[in-house]
Tab-separated table of C-alpha atoms in Angstrom:
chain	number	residue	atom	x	y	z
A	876	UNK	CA	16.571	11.739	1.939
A	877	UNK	CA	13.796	10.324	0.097
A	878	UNK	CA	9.804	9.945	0.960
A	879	UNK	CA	10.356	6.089	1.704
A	880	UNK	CA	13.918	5.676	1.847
A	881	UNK	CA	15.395	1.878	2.282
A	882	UNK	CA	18.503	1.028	4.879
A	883	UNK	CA	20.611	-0.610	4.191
A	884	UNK	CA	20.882	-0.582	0.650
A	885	UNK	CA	22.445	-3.887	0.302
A	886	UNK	CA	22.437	-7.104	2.475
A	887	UNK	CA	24.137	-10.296	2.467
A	888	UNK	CA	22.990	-13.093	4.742
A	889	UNK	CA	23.233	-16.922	4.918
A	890	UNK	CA	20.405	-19.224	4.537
A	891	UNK	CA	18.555	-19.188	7.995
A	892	UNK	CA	19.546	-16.035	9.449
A	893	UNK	CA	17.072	-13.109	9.957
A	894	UNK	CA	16.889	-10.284	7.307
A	895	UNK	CA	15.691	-6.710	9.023
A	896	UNK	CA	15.303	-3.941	6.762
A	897	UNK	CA	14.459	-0.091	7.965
A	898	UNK	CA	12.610	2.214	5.704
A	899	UNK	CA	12.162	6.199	6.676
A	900	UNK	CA	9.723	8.523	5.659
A	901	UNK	CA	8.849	12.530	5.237
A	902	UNK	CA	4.974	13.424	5.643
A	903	UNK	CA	2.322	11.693	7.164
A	904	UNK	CA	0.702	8.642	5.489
A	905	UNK	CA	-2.484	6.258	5.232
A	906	UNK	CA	-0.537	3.279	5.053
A	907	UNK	CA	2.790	1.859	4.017
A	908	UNK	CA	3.556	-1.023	1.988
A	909	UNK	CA	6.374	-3.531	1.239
A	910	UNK	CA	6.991	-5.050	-2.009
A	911	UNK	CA	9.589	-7.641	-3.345
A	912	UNK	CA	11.106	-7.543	-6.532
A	913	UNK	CA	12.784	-10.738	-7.966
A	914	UNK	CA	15.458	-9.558	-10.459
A	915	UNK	CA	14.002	-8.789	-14.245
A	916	UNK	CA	10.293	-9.138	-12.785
A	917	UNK	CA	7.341	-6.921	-11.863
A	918	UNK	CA	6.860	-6.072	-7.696
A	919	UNK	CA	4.867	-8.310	-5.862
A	920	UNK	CA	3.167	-6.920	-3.036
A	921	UNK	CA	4.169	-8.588	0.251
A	922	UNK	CA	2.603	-6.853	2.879
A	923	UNK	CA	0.313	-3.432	3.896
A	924	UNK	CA	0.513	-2.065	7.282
A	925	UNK	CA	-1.710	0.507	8.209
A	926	UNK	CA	-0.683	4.331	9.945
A	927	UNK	CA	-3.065	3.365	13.083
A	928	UNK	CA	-1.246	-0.552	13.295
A	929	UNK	CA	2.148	-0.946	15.254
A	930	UNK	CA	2.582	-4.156	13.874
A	931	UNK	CA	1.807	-7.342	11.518
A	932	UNK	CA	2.539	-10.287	10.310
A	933	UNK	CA	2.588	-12.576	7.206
A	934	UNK	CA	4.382	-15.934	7.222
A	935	UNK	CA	7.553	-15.535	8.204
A	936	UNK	CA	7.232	-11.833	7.857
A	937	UNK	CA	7.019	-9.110	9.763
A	938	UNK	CA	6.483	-5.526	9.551
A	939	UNK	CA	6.338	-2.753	12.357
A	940	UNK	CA	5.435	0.743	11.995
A	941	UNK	CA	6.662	4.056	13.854
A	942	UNK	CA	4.562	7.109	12.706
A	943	UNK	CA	6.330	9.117	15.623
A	944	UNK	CA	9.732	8.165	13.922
A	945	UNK	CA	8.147	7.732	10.473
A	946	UNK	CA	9.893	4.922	10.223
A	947	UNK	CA	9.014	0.789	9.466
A	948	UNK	CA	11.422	-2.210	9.138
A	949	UNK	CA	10.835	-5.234	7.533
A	950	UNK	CA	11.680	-8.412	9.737
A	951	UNK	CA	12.362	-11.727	7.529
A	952	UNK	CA	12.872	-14.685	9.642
A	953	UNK	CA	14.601	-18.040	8.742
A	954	UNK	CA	15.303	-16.497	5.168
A	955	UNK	CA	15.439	-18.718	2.065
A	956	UNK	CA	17.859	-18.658	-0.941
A	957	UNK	CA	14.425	-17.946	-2.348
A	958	UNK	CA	14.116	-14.675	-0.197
A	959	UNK	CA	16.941	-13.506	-2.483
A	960	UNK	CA	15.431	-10.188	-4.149
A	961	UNK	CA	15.037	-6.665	-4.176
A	962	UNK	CA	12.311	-5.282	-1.163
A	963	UNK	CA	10.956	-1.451	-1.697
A	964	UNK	CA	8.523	0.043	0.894
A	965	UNK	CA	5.858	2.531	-0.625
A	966	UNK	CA	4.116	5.331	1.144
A	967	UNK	CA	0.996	7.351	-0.143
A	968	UNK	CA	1.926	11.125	0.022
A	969	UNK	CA	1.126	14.508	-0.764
A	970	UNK	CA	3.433	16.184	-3.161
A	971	UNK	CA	3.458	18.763	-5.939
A	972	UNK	CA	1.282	16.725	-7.870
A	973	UNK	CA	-1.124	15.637	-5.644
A	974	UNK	CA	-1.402	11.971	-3.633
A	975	UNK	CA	0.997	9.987	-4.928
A	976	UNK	CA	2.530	6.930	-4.420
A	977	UNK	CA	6.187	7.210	-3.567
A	978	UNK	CA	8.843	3.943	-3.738
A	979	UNK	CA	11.959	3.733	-1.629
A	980	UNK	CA	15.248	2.955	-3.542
A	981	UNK	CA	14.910	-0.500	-2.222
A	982	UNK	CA	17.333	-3.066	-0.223
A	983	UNK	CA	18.622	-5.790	-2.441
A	984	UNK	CA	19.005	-9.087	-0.172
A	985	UNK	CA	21.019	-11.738	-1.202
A	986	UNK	CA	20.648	-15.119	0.531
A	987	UNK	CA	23.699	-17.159	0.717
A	988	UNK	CA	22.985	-21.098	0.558
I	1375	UNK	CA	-4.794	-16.037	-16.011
I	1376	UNK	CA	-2.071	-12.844	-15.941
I	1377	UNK	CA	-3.284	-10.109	-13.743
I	1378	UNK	CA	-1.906	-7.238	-15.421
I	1379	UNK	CA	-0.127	-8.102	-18.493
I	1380	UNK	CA	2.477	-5.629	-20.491
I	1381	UNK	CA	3.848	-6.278	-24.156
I	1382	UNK	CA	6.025	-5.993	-25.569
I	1383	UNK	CA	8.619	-7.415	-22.673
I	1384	UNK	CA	11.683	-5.794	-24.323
I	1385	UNK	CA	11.881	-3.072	-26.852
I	1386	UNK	CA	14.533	-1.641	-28.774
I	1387	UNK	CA	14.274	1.108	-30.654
I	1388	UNK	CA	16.489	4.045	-32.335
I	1389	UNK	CA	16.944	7.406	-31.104
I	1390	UNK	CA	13.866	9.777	-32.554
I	1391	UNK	CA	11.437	6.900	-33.109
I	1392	UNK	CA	7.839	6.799	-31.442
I	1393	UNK	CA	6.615	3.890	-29.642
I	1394	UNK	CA	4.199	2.222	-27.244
I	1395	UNK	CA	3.956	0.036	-24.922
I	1396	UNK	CA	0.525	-1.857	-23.772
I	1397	UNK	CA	-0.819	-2.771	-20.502
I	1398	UNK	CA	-3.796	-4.937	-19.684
I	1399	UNK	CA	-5.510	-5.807	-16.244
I	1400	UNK	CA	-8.468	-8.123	-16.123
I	1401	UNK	CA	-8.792	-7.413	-12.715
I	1402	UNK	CA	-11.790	-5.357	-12.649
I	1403	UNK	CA	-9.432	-1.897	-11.061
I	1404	UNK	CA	-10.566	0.959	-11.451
I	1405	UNK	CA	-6.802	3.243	-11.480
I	1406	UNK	CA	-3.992	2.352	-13.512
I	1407	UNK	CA	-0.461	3.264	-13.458
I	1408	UNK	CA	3.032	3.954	-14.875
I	1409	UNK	CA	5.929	3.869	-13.682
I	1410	UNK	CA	9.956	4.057	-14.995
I	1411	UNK	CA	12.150	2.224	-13.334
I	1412	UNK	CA	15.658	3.511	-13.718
I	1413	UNK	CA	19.175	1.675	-13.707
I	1414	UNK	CA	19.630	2.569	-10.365
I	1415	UNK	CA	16.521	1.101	-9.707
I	1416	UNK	CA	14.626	3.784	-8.587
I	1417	UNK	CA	10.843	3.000	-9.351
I	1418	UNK	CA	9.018	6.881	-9.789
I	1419	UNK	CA	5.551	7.014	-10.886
I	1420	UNK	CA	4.562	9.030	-14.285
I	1421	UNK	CA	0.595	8.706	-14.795
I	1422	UNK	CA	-2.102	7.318	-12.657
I	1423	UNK	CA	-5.348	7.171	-14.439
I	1424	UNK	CA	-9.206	6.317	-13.985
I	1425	UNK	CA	-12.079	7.027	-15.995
I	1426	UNK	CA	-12.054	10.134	-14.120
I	1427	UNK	CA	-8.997	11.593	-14.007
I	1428	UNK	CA	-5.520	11.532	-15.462
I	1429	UNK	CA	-2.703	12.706	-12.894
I	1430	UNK	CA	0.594	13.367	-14.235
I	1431	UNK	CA	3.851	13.465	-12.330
I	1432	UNK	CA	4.946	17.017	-13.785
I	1433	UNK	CA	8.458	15.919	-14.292
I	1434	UNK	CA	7.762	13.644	-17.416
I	1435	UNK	CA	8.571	14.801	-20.496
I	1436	UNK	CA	4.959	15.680	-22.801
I	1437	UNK	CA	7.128	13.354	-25.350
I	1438	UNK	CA	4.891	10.434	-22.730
I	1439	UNK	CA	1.383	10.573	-23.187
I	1440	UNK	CA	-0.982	7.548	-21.678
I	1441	UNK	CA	-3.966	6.541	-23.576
I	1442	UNK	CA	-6.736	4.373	-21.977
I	1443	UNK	CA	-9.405	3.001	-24.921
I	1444	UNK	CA	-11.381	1.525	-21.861
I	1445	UNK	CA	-10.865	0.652	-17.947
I	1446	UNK	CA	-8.945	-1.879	-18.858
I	1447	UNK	CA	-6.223	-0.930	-20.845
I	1448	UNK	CA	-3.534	1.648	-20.037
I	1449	UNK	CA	-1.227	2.554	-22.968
I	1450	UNK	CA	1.866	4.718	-22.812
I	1451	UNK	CA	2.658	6.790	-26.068
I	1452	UNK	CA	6.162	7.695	-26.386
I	1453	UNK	CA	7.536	10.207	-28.672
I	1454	UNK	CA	10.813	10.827	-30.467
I	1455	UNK	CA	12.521	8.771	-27.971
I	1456	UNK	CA	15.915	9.656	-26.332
I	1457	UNK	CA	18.947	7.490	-25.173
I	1458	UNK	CA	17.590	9.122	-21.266
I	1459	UNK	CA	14.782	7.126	-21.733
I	1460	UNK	CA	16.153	3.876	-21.412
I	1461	UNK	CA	14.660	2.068	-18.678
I	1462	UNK	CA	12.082	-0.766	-17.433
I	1463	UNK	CA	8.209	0.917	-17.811
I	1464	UNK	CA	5.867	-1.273	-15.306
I	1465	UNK	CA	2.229	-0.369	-15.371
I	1466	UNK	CA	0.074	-1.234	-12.350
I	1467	UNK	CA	-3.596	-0.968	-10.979
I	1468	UNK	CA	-5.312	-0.541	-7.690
I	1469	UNK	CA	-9.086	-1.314	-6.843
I	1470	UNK	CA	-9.218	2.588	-6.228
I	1471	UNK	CA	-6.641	4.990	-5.293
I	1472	UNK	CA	-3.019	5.388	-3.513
I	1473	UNK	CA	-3.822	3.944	-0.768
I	1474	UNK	CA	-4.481	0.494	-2.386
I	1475	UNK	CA	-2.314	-3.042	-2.738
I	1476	UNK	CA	-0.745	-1.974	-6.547
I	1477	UNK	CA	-0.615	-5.091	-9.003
I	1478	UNK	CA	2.364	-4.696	-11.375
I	1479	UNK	CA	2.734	-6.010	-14.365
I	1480	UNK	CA	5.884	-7.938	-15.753
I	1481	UNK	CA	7.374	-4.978	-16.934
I	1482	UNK	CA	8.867	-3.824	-20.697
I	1483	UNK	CA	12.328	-3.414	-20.540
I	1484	UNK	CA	12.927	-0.167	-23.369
I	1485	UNK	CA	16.666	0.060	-25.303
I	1486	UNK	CA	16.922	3.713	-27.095
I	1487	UNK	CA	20.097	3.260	-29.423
């Protein structure tokens, strides 16, 4: 699997339900991010959690973070037709060509109405 | 005011042309970014860049070349272009390095007929 690899890859929900997303990683990071992507538009950076935090929160998001499972999930509560979009996480990571910055293959969400 | 700004949005072009695409950031970063975002859409970096050093992802073709006129601006060169590289380009900057928010730009959506 990938260095920041989204599950699932696709999820349909109705308006008000919760939207959790998972995201697994390979090598040891400084931090790991979540980003949104509406369709045909640029990422927008939702949230940054950091390898010493277990958890945070932003609005009606939440983020946890297992560096023993390499592992974080994305937690949106009472979601919005709005919410509809495309979420990546990204991990800073040592490969081949140095620190990089490595994207998932992202979990498009689709809110119902 | 647009953070980091791209142009053109779309481009369409023929098979063995050379083209470029800009990016802008008036946000005072110091690193800069590329990245191809594919069909599938996986995002994969190709060039981060500050006044110090240029870091390519060794898996780009040397048909890509970035070209940076001043901190600001982030150009990516592209040379006799193939039908392969058909894909959204998003630049991006950070404040410093990896490990920082990124700020995308719209994106420039690239046709190769």
């Amino acid at each position: 699997s990938q260095q920041g690899e989204e599950d699932p890859q696709a999820l349909s929900i109705q308006e008000g339900e919760n939207a959790t997303m998972n995201c697994s990683y390979k090598t040891s990071i400084n931090n790991l991010q979540w980003y949104r992507q509406n369709s045909g538009r640029g990422l927008v950076h939702l949230i940054l959690i950091r390898s010493n935090e277990r958890e945070k929160h932003s609005g009606r998001l939440r983020v946890t973070l297992d560096t023993s499972k390499k592992s974080s999930s994305l937690l949106i509560t009472a979601s919005r037709a709005a919410d509809t979009a495309s979420y990546f996480c990204a991990t800073d990571a040592y490969s081949n060509y140095g620190q990089n910055f490595v994207f998932g293959p992202g979990t498009r969400l689709s809110v119902l109405p | 005011d647009t953070a980091v700004s791209q142009t053109p949005k779309y481009l369409v072009t023929q098979m063995g042309n050379d083209k470029s695409i800009k990016c802008e950031q008036n946000l005072g970063h110091d690193t800069m970014y590329w990245y191809k975002q594919d069909s599938k859409k996986f995002l994969k970096i190709m060039f981060s860049y500050n006044n110090k050093e240029l870091i390519i992802n060794e898996t780009v073709p040397n048909r890509f070349s970035p070209k940076s006129p001043d901190k600001a601006h982030l150009n990516l060169h592209i040379n006799s272009l193939e039908l392969g590289d058909s894909a959204v380009y998003f630049c991006a900057s950070t404040v410093a390095g990896y490990t920082d928010t990124q700020y995308f730009g719209p994106g420039t959506r690239l046709t190769v007929l």
